[in-house]
């Protein structure tokens, strides 16, 4: 049995929403999935709040966000502000 379960792998619909030229690591995929799931109900996301939800540090979120931005095709992510930590604007 492999260390990676099939639940950790993107399904076909998710794979279609990622630019094929950008492979994501586990943390990046986790962040992208979180943003996709919440983009309809929320526009602005703070790195530290994303981190709390996902069990990461705010620094890990920020360090991985560039890859998420480059890979996402179904949402737009833009660095928005720095007050009390980095804020990201996410639109569908």
JSON list of C-alpha atoms in Angstrom, two decimals:
[
{"chain": "A", "resi": 1, "resn": "UNK", "atom": "CA", "xyz": [0.00, 0.00, 0.00]},
{"chain": "A", "resi": 2, "resn": "UNK", "atom": "CA", "xyz": [1.40, 3.39, -0.90]},
{"chain": "A", "resi": 3, "resn": "UNK", "atom": "CA", "xyz": [1.86, 6.23, 1.59]},
{"chain": "A", "resi": 4, "resn": "UNK", "atom": "CA", "xyz": [-0.44, 8.44, -0.47]},
{"chain": "A", "resi": 5, "resn": "UNK", "atom": "CA", "xyz": [-4.11, 7.59, -0.46]},
{"chain": "A", "resi": 6, "resn": "UNK", "atom": "CA", "xyz": [-6.37, 8.20, -3.40]},
{"chain": "A", "resi": 7, "resn": "UNK", "atom": "CA", "xyz": [-8.23, 10.81, -1.31]},
{"chain": "A", "resi": 8, "resn": "UNK", "atom": "CA", "xyz": [-5.09, 12.97, -1.49]},
{"chain": "A", "resi": 9, "resn": "UNK", "atom": "CA", "xyz": [-5.07, 12.95, -5.28]},
{"chain": "A", "resi": 10, "resn": "UNK", "atom": "CA", "xyz": [-7.05, 15.50, -7.28]},
{"chain": "A", "resi": 11, "resn": "UNK", "atom": "CA", "xyz": [-10.11, 14.20, -9.06]},
{"chain": "A", "resi": 12, "resn": "UNK", "atom": "CA", "xyz": [-10.58, 14.86, -12.77]},
{"chain": "A", "resi": 13, "resn": "UNK", "atom": "CA", "xyz": [-12.63, 18.02, -12.24]},
{"chain": "A", "resi": 14, "resn": "UNK", "atom": "CA", "xyz": [-9.96, 19.49, -9.95]},
{"chain": "A", "resi": 15, "resn": "UNK", "atom": "CA", "xyz": [-7.19, 18.48, -12.32]},
{"chain": "A", "resi": 16, "resn": "UNK", "atom": "CA", "xyz": [-8.93, 20.35, -15.15]},
{"chain": "A", "resi": 17, "resn": "UNK", "atom": "CA", "xyz": [-8.88, 23.53, -13.04]},
{"chain": "A", "resi": 18, "resn": "UNK", "atom": "CA", "xyz": [-5.08, 23.42, -12.62]},
{"chain": "A", "resi": 19, "resn": "UNK", "atom": "CA", "xyz": [-2.79, 24.62, -15.37]},
{"chain": "A", "resi": 20, "resn": "UNK", "atom": "CA", "xyz": [-1.04, 21.47, -16.62]},
{"chain": "A", "resi": 21, "resn": "UNK", "atom": "CA", "xyz": [2.27, 23.35, -16.79]},
{"chain": "A", "resi": 22, "resn": "UNK", "atom": "CA", "xyz": [2.27, 23.84, -13.01]},
{"chain": "A", "resi": 23, "resn": "UNK", "atom": "CA", "xyz": [2.63, 20.83, -10.75]},
{"chain": "A", "resi": 24, "resn": "UNK", "atom": "CA", "xyz": [1.53, 21.48, -7.17]},
{"chain": "A", "resi": 25, "resn": "UNK", "atom": "CA", "xyz": [2.95, 19.93, -4.02]},
{"chain": "A", "resi": 26, "resn": "UNK", "atom": "CA", "xyz": [0.63, 18.75, -1.23]},
{"chain": "A", "resi": 27, "resn": "UNK", "atom": "CA", "xyz": [0.57, 22.08, 0.64]},
{"chain": "A", "resi": 28, "resn": "UNK", "atom": "CA", "xyz": [-0.12, 24.06, -2.53]},
{"chain": "A", "resi": 29, "resn": "UNK", "atom": "CA", "xyz": [-2.92, 21.73, -3.55]},
{"chain": "A", "resi": 30, "resn": "UNK", "atom": "CA", "xyz": [-4.39, 21.96, -0.03]},
{"chain": "A", "resi": 31, "resn": "UNK", "atom": "CA", "xyz": [-4.35, 25.78, -0.18]},
{"chain": "A", "resi": 32, "resn": "UNK", "atom": "CA", "xyz": [-5.87, 25.84, -3.67]},
{"chain": "A", "resi": 33, "resn": "UNK", "atom": "CA", "xyz": [-8.63, 23.44, -2.64]},
{"chain": "A", "resi": 34, "resn": "UNK", "atom": "CA", "xyz": [-9.41, 25.55, 0.43]},
{"chain": "A", "resi": 35, "resn": "UNK", "atom": "CA", "xyz": [-9.64, 28.74, -1.65]},
{"chain": "A", "resi": 36, "resn": "UNK", "atom": "CA", "xyz": [-11.86, 27.07, -4.25]},
{"chain": "A", "resi": 37, "resn": "UNK", "atom": "CA", "xyz": [-14.23, 25.75, -1.59]},
{"chain": "A", "resi": 38, "resn": "UNK", "atom": "CA", "xyz": [-14.62, 29.16, 0.07]},
{"chain": "A", "resi": 39, "resn": "UNK", "atom": "CA", "xyz": [-14.39, 31.58, -2.89]},
{"chain": "A", "resi": 40, "resn": "UNK", "atom": "CA", "xyz": [-18.16, 31.65, -3.43]},
{"chain": "A", "resi": 41, "resn": "UNK", "atom": "CA", "xyz": [-18.86, 32.82, 0.12]},
{"chain": "A", "resi": 42, "resn": "UNK", "atom": "CA", "xyz": [-15.79, 34.95, 0.81]},
{"chain": "A", "resi": 43, "resn": "UNK", "atom": "CA", "xyz": [-13.56, 37.27, -1.22]},
{"chain": "A", "resi": 44, "resn": "UNK", "atom": "CA", "xyz": [-10.71, 38.23, 1.12]},
{"chain": "A", "resi": 45, "resn": "UNK", "atom": "CA", "xyz": [-8.51, 35.72, 2.93]},
{"chain": "A", "resi": 46, "resn": "UNK", "atom": "CA", "xyz": [-5.74, 36.38, 5.44]},
{"chain": "A", "resi": 47, "resn": "UNK", "atom": "CA", "xyz": [-2.74, 34.05, 5.29]},
{"chain": "A", "resi": 48, "resn": "UNK", "atom": "CA", "xyz": [-2.84, 33.42, 9.04]},
{"chain": "A", "resi": 49, "resn": "UNK", "atom": "CA", "xyz": [-6.52, 32.42, 8.92]},
{"chain": "A", "resi": 50, "resn": "UNK", "atom": "CA", "xyz": [-5.94, 30.07, 5.99]},
{"chain": "A", "resi": 51, "resn": "UNK", "atom": "CA", "xyz": [-3.01, 28.64, 7.95]},
{"chain": "A", "resi": 52, "resn": "UNK", "atom": "CA", "xyz": [-5.13, 28.05, 11.06]},
{"chain": "A", "resi": 53, "resn": "UNK", "atom": "CA", "xyz": [-7.77, 26.20, 9.03]},
{"chain": "A", "resi": 54, "resn": "UNK", "atom": "CA", "xyz": [-5.21, 24.00, 7.26]},
{"chain": "A", "resi": 55, "resn": "UNK", "atom": "CA", "xyz": [-2.73, 23.34, 10.06]},
{"chain": "A", "resi": 56, "resn": "UNK", "atom": "CA", "xyz": [0.03, 25.34, 8.40]},
{"chain": "A", "resi": 57, "resn": "UNK", "atom": "CA", "xyz": [1.92, 28.49, 9.36]},
{"chain": "A", "resi": 58, "resn": "UNK", "atom": "CA", "xyz": [1.12, 31.83, 7.75]},
{"chain": "A", "resi": 59, "resn": "UNK", "atom": "CA", "xyz": [4.65, 31.80, 6.35]},
{"chain": "A", "resi": 60, "resn": "UNK", "atom": "CA", "xyz": [4.00, 28.43, 4.66]},
{"chain": "A", "resi": 61, "resn": "UNK", "atom": "CA", "xyz": [0.80, 29.80, 3.10]},
{"chain": "A", "resi": 62, "resn": "UNK", "atom": "CA", "xyz": [2.60, 32.88, 1.78]},
{"chain": "A", "resi": 63, "resn": "UNK", "atom": "CA", "xyz": [5.55, 30.89, 0.49]},
{"chain": "A", "resi": 64, "resn": "UNK", "atom": "CA", "xyz": [3.28, 28.54, -1.47]},
{"chain": "A", "resi": 65, "resn": "UNK", "atom": "CA", "xyz": [0.81, 31.10, -2.78]},
{"chain": "A", "resi": 66, "resn": "UNK", "atom": "CA", "xyz": [2.84, 32.03, -5.88]},
{"chain": "A", "resi": 67, "resn": "UNK", "atom": "CA", "xyz": [2.57, 28.46, -7.16]},
{"chain": "A", "resi": 68, "resn": "UNK", "atom": "CA", "xyz": [-1.16, 28.40, -6.36]},
{"chain": "A", "resi": 69, "resn": "UNK", "atom": "CA", "xyz": [-1.69, 31.66, -8.26]},
{"chain": "A", "resi": 70, "resn": "UNK", "atom": "CA", "xyz": [0.22, 30.33, -11.29]},
{"chain": "A", "resi": 71, "resn": "UNK", "atom": "CA", "xyz": [-1.58, 26.98, -11.34]},
{"chain": "A", "resi": 72, "resn": "UNK", "atom": "CA", "xyz": [-5.20, 27.99, -10.70]},
{"chain": "A", "resi": 73, "resn": "UNK", "atom": "CA", "xyz": [-7.36, 28.38, -13.79]},
{"chain": "A", "resi": 74, "resn": "UNK", "atom": "CA", "xyz": [-10.80, 28.52, -12.17]},
{"chain": "A", "resi": 75, "resn": "UNK", "atom": "CA", "xyz": [-10.11, 31.26, -9.60]},
{"chain": "A", "resi": 76, "resn": "UNK", "atom": "CA", "xyz": [-8.08, 34.46, -9.59]},
{"chain": "A", "resi": 77, "resn": "UNK", "atom": "CA", "xyz": [-5.89, 35.14, -6.58]},
{"chain": "A", "resi": 78, "resn": "UNK", "atom": "CA", "xyz": [-4.30, 38.54, -6.03]},
{"chain": "A", "resi": 79, "resn": "UNK", "atom": "CA", "xyz": [-2.16, 39.82, -3.18]},
{"chain": "A", "resi": 80, "resn": "UNK", "atom": "CA", "xyz": [-4.35, 42.54, -1.72]},
{"chain": "A", "resi": 81, "resn": "UNK", "atom": "CA", "xyz": [-2.92, 43.96, 1.50]},
{"chain": "A", "resi": 82, "resn": "UNK", "atom": "CA", "xyz": [-0.45, 43.65, 4.33]},
{"chain": "A", "resi": 83, "resn": "UNK", "atom": "CA", "xyz": [-2.35, 45.06, 7.32]},
{"chain": "A", "resi": 84, "resn": "UNK", "atom": "CA", "xyz": [-2.08, 42.52, 10.17]},
{"chain": "A", "resi": 85, "resn": "UNK", "atom": "CA", "xyz": [-0.58, 40.01, 7.73]},
{"chain": "A", "resi": 86, "resn": "UNK", "atom": "CA", "xyz": [-1.02, 39.35, 4.03]},
{"chain": "A", "resi": 87, "resn": "UNK", "atom": "CA", "xyz": [-4.54, 39.42, 2.64]},
{"chain": "A", "resi": 88, "resn": "UNK", "atom": "CA", "xyz": [-5.46, 37.70, -0.63]},
{"chain": "A", "resi": 89, "resn": "UNK", "atom": "CA", "xyz": [-8.40, 38.63, -2.86]},
{"chain": "A", "resi": 90, "resn": "UNK", "atom": "CA", "xyz": [-9.95, 35.57, -4.48]},
{"chain": "A", "resi": 91, "resn": "UNK", "atom": "CA", "xyz": [-12.52, 35.78, -7.27]},
{"chain": "A", "resi": 92, "resn": "UNK", "atom": "CA", "xyz": [-14.14, 33.16, -9.46]}
]
